[in-house]
Amino acid sequence: MEALLLRLLPLLTLLLSFLVFFYFQDSSTLNQKQCSLLPYQHYWIASKRIVTPQGVISGLVEVKEGKIASIVKEEDKDEKTKLENVIDYGEAVVMPGLIDVHAHLDDPGRSEWEGFPSGTKAAAAGGITTLVDMPLNSFPSTVSRETLELKLKAAESRIYVDVGFWGGLVPENAFNKSALEDLLNAGALGLKSFMCPSGINDFPMTNSSHIKEGLSVLAKYRRPLLVHAEKQLDPEANLGVEDGSNDARSYSTYLMTRPPSWEEAAIKDLVTLTKDTRIGAPAEGAHLHIVHLSDSSSSLDLIKEAKSGGDSLTVETCPHYLAFSAEEIRDGDTRFKCSPPIRDAVNKEKLWNALLEGDLDMLSSDHSPTTPELKRLDDGDFLKAWGGISCLQFVLPVTWSYGQKYGVTLEQIALWWSERPAKLAGQKLKGAIAIGNYADIVVWNPDVDFDLDDDYPIYIKHPGNSAYMGTKLSGKVSATFLRGNLVFKEGNHAPAACGVPILAK
């Protein structure tokens, strides 16, 4: 009997290996079916308008095993070769997926505000293939290795696009080099700090000393520090709004509480620190990025001067500063409250000019949702309402719709929303339709108009909070590909949440 078993053992081992092989093959096929609305992993995307780093071409993009395998111009196509699995989008634009470096998904701890599933579904529906989640508005805030690990656990099997994470620079870790290094070693793509109260108790504001320490640590990692640049000049001053002499339902009352001088004061401090990021300076390798610039006057002039001096410095603005102006905001319409605030029409025009001339580097959503109760939609109190624009799904059509007046091109959209954000977040295989990059692609129709109303499929958790509801937009997203998987198509998402958490190495 023992001799028989010995003779059968090789056969049993071979049989077991076959079973294991076919199990994993079936599992892989199942995962593919769950992750993608396409039945295959090798295919071609055809379009007359493909946005590449070399310009807009008519041709095909070959996708194989999640990456871009080749790009063929129409005139170079071999008509004798029959291609299989061609998806022809005709006149629709094929562009690199958007990368949003500034979003608050509020998970874990405040998922009633948004959460990973709804936020990333909205992102996919809007053509965003990569988000970088901010360290605050979730609970606890992401200020340590342990709190980053809580984020990762909350994101597991719940993200429909790729998500990276900024860590928080706060007073409690700013002078603790080992704590900051631990957070960065855990995979944070960089750090974020506030120069004014954030509104979140466990994310207190920083000063210049904290920021200087943060830059010195980041230099070694060659990662950025993102800063909310507003500095309250006189904390005791109420600017005439706290004593009830002004109407809290009036947007002009709120606007008075956050004047452009707050942004200018913060940026004046920052540009004294960014000198250290120059080549040969103590913090060479570090980079400072100013988020959501609203003031297009003195603040912008300070940034331009620092850049011209060789400081490693970039700046973003957001679609809401380019779409709206203070004069349009009705009393009590707290959907428009954000900080820094939306300023007047003259300021808006100057922001567009700065963006078109290259003085502003990129765009981000600053998607900052909350509940309708905290947004104070019922009583319209601008002074008590949560500040933040809910917009994640709409940023591509908003940028295109409002940008047409200024002659915005498809290449500029890709630069502001894909190429430069990819560089800031350290994502070398994202941000462009190029051979070897991940097949992160959005397909959209610039000429298709739609009404953003209750009949339109919206995936953010509280659509009624959005300032864009009720507007007519151009540029409808029809398909989104993530690492080669078709994750969104005409109002349908892939069954499984197959986005990947992005960690710096």
Tab-separated table of N, CA and C in Angstrom, residues 46-61 71-76 90 92-94 410-411 433:
chain	number	residue	atom	x	y	z
A	46	ALA	N	-10.015	54.060	-30.769
A	46	ALA	CA	-9.859	54.904	-31.956
A	46	ALA	C	-10.620	56.216	-31.773
A	47	SER	N	-10.045	57.302	-32.262
A	47	SER	CA	-10.712	58.606	-32.206
A	47	SER	C	-10.037	59.562	-33.183
A	48	LYS	N	-10.812	60.520	-33.634
A	48	LYS	CA	-10.244	61.572	-34.484
A	48	LYS	C	-9.588	62.671	-33.650
A	49	ARG	N	-9.774	62.604	-32.298
A	49	ARG	CA	-9.180	63.626	-31.414
A	49	ARG	C	-8.581	62.952	-30.183
A	50	ILE	N	-7.322	62.543	-30.313
A	50	ILE	CA	-6.582	61.934	-29.198
A	50	ILE	C	-5.562	62.959	-28.713
A	51	VAL	N	-5.634	63.318	-27.453
A	51	VAL	CA	-4.747	64.357	-26.908
A	51	VAL	C	-3.485	63.695	-26.361
A	52	THR	N	-2.360	63.953	-27.023
A	52	THR	CA	-1.067	63.408	-26.614
A	52	THR	C	-0.134	64.558	-26.272
A	53	PRO	N	1.012	64.273	-25.639
A	53	PRO	CA	1.974	65.349	-25.350
A	53	PRO	C	2.488	66.049	-26.607
A	54	GLN	N	2.375	65.373	-27.764
A	54	GLN	CA	2.855	65.961	-29.020
A	54	GLN	C	1.743	66.698	-29.774
A	55	GLY	N	0.542	66.719	-29.197
A	55	GLY	CA	-0.567	67.403	-29.853
A	55	GLY	C	-1.768	66.486	-30.017
A	56	VAL	N	-2.805	67.015	-30.666
A	56	VAL	CA	-4.033	66.251	-30.891
A	56	VAL	C	-3.900	65.502	-32.220
A	57	ILE	N	-4.100	64.191	-32.185
A	57	ILE	CA	-3.954	63.371	-33.395
A	57	ILE	C	-5.228	62.592	-33.666
A	58	SER	N	-5.372	62.155	-34.894
A	58	SER	CA	-6.392	61.183	-35.269
A	58	SER	C	-5.694	59.838	-35.376
A	59	GLY	N	-6.218	58.817	-34.707
A	59	GLY	CA	-5.542	57.530	-34.748
A	59	GLY	C	-6.074	56.546	-33.739
A	60	LEU	N	-5.166	55.724	-33.207
A	60	LEU	CA	-5.545	54.655	-32.292
A	60	LEU	C	-4.566	54.563	-31.132
A	61	VAL	N	-5.089	54.157	-29.996
A	61	VAL	CA	-4.271	53.864	-28.819
A	61	VAL	C	-4.451	52.383	-28.505
A	71	ILE	N	0.804	53.823	-29.899
A	71	ILE	CA	-0.054	54.903	-30.385
A	71	ILE	C	0.201	55.014	-31.881
A	72	VAL	N	-0.857	54.911	-32.659
A	72	VAL	CA	-0.707	54.897	-34.113
A	72	VAL	C	-1.514	56.044	-34.715
A	73	LYS	N	-0.852	56.905	-35.464
A	73	LYS	CA	-1.559	57.964	-36.171
A	73	LYS	C	-2.345	57.363	-37.327
A	74	GLU	N	-3.445	58.004	-37.687
A	74	GLU	CA	-4.316	57.511	-38.752
A	74	GLU	C	-3.533	57.302	-40.047
A	75	GLU	N	-2.654	58.260	-40.373
A	75	GLU	CA	-1.913	58.171	-41.641
A	75	GLU	C	-0.849	57.068	-41.627
A	76	ASP	N	-0.486	56.594	-40.429
A	76	ASP	CA	0.533	55.541	-40.329
A	76	ASP	C	-0.077	54.148	-40.177
A	90	GLY	N	-15.051	57.902	-32.660
A	90	GLY	CA	-15.351	58.918	-33.662
A	90	GLY	C	-14.757	60.279	-33.331
A	92	ALA	N	-15.359	62.037	-30.596
A	92	ALA	CA	-15.194	62.272	-29.157
A	92	ALA	C	-13.713	62.426	-28.817
A	93	VAL	N	-13.443	63.187	-27.773
A	93	VAL	CA	-12.056	63.441	-27.351
A	93	VAL	C	-11.568	62.300	-26.451
A	94	VAL	N	-10.399	61.805	-26.762
A	94	VAL	CA	-9.722	60.804	-25.935
A	94	VAL	C	-8.536	61.505	-25.286
A	410	LEU	N	-7.883	71.820	-25.921
A	410	LEU	CA	-7.848	70.482	-25.326
A	410	LEU	C	-6.486	70.219	-24.692
A	411	GLU	N	-5.432	70.693	-25.347
A	411	GLU	CA	-4.083	70.505	-24.791
A	411	GLU	C	-3.927	71.212	-23.448
A	433	ILE	N	-1.136	60.462	-22.369
A	433	ILE	CA	-1.302	59.299	-23.248
A	433	ILE	C	0.036	59.086	-23.943
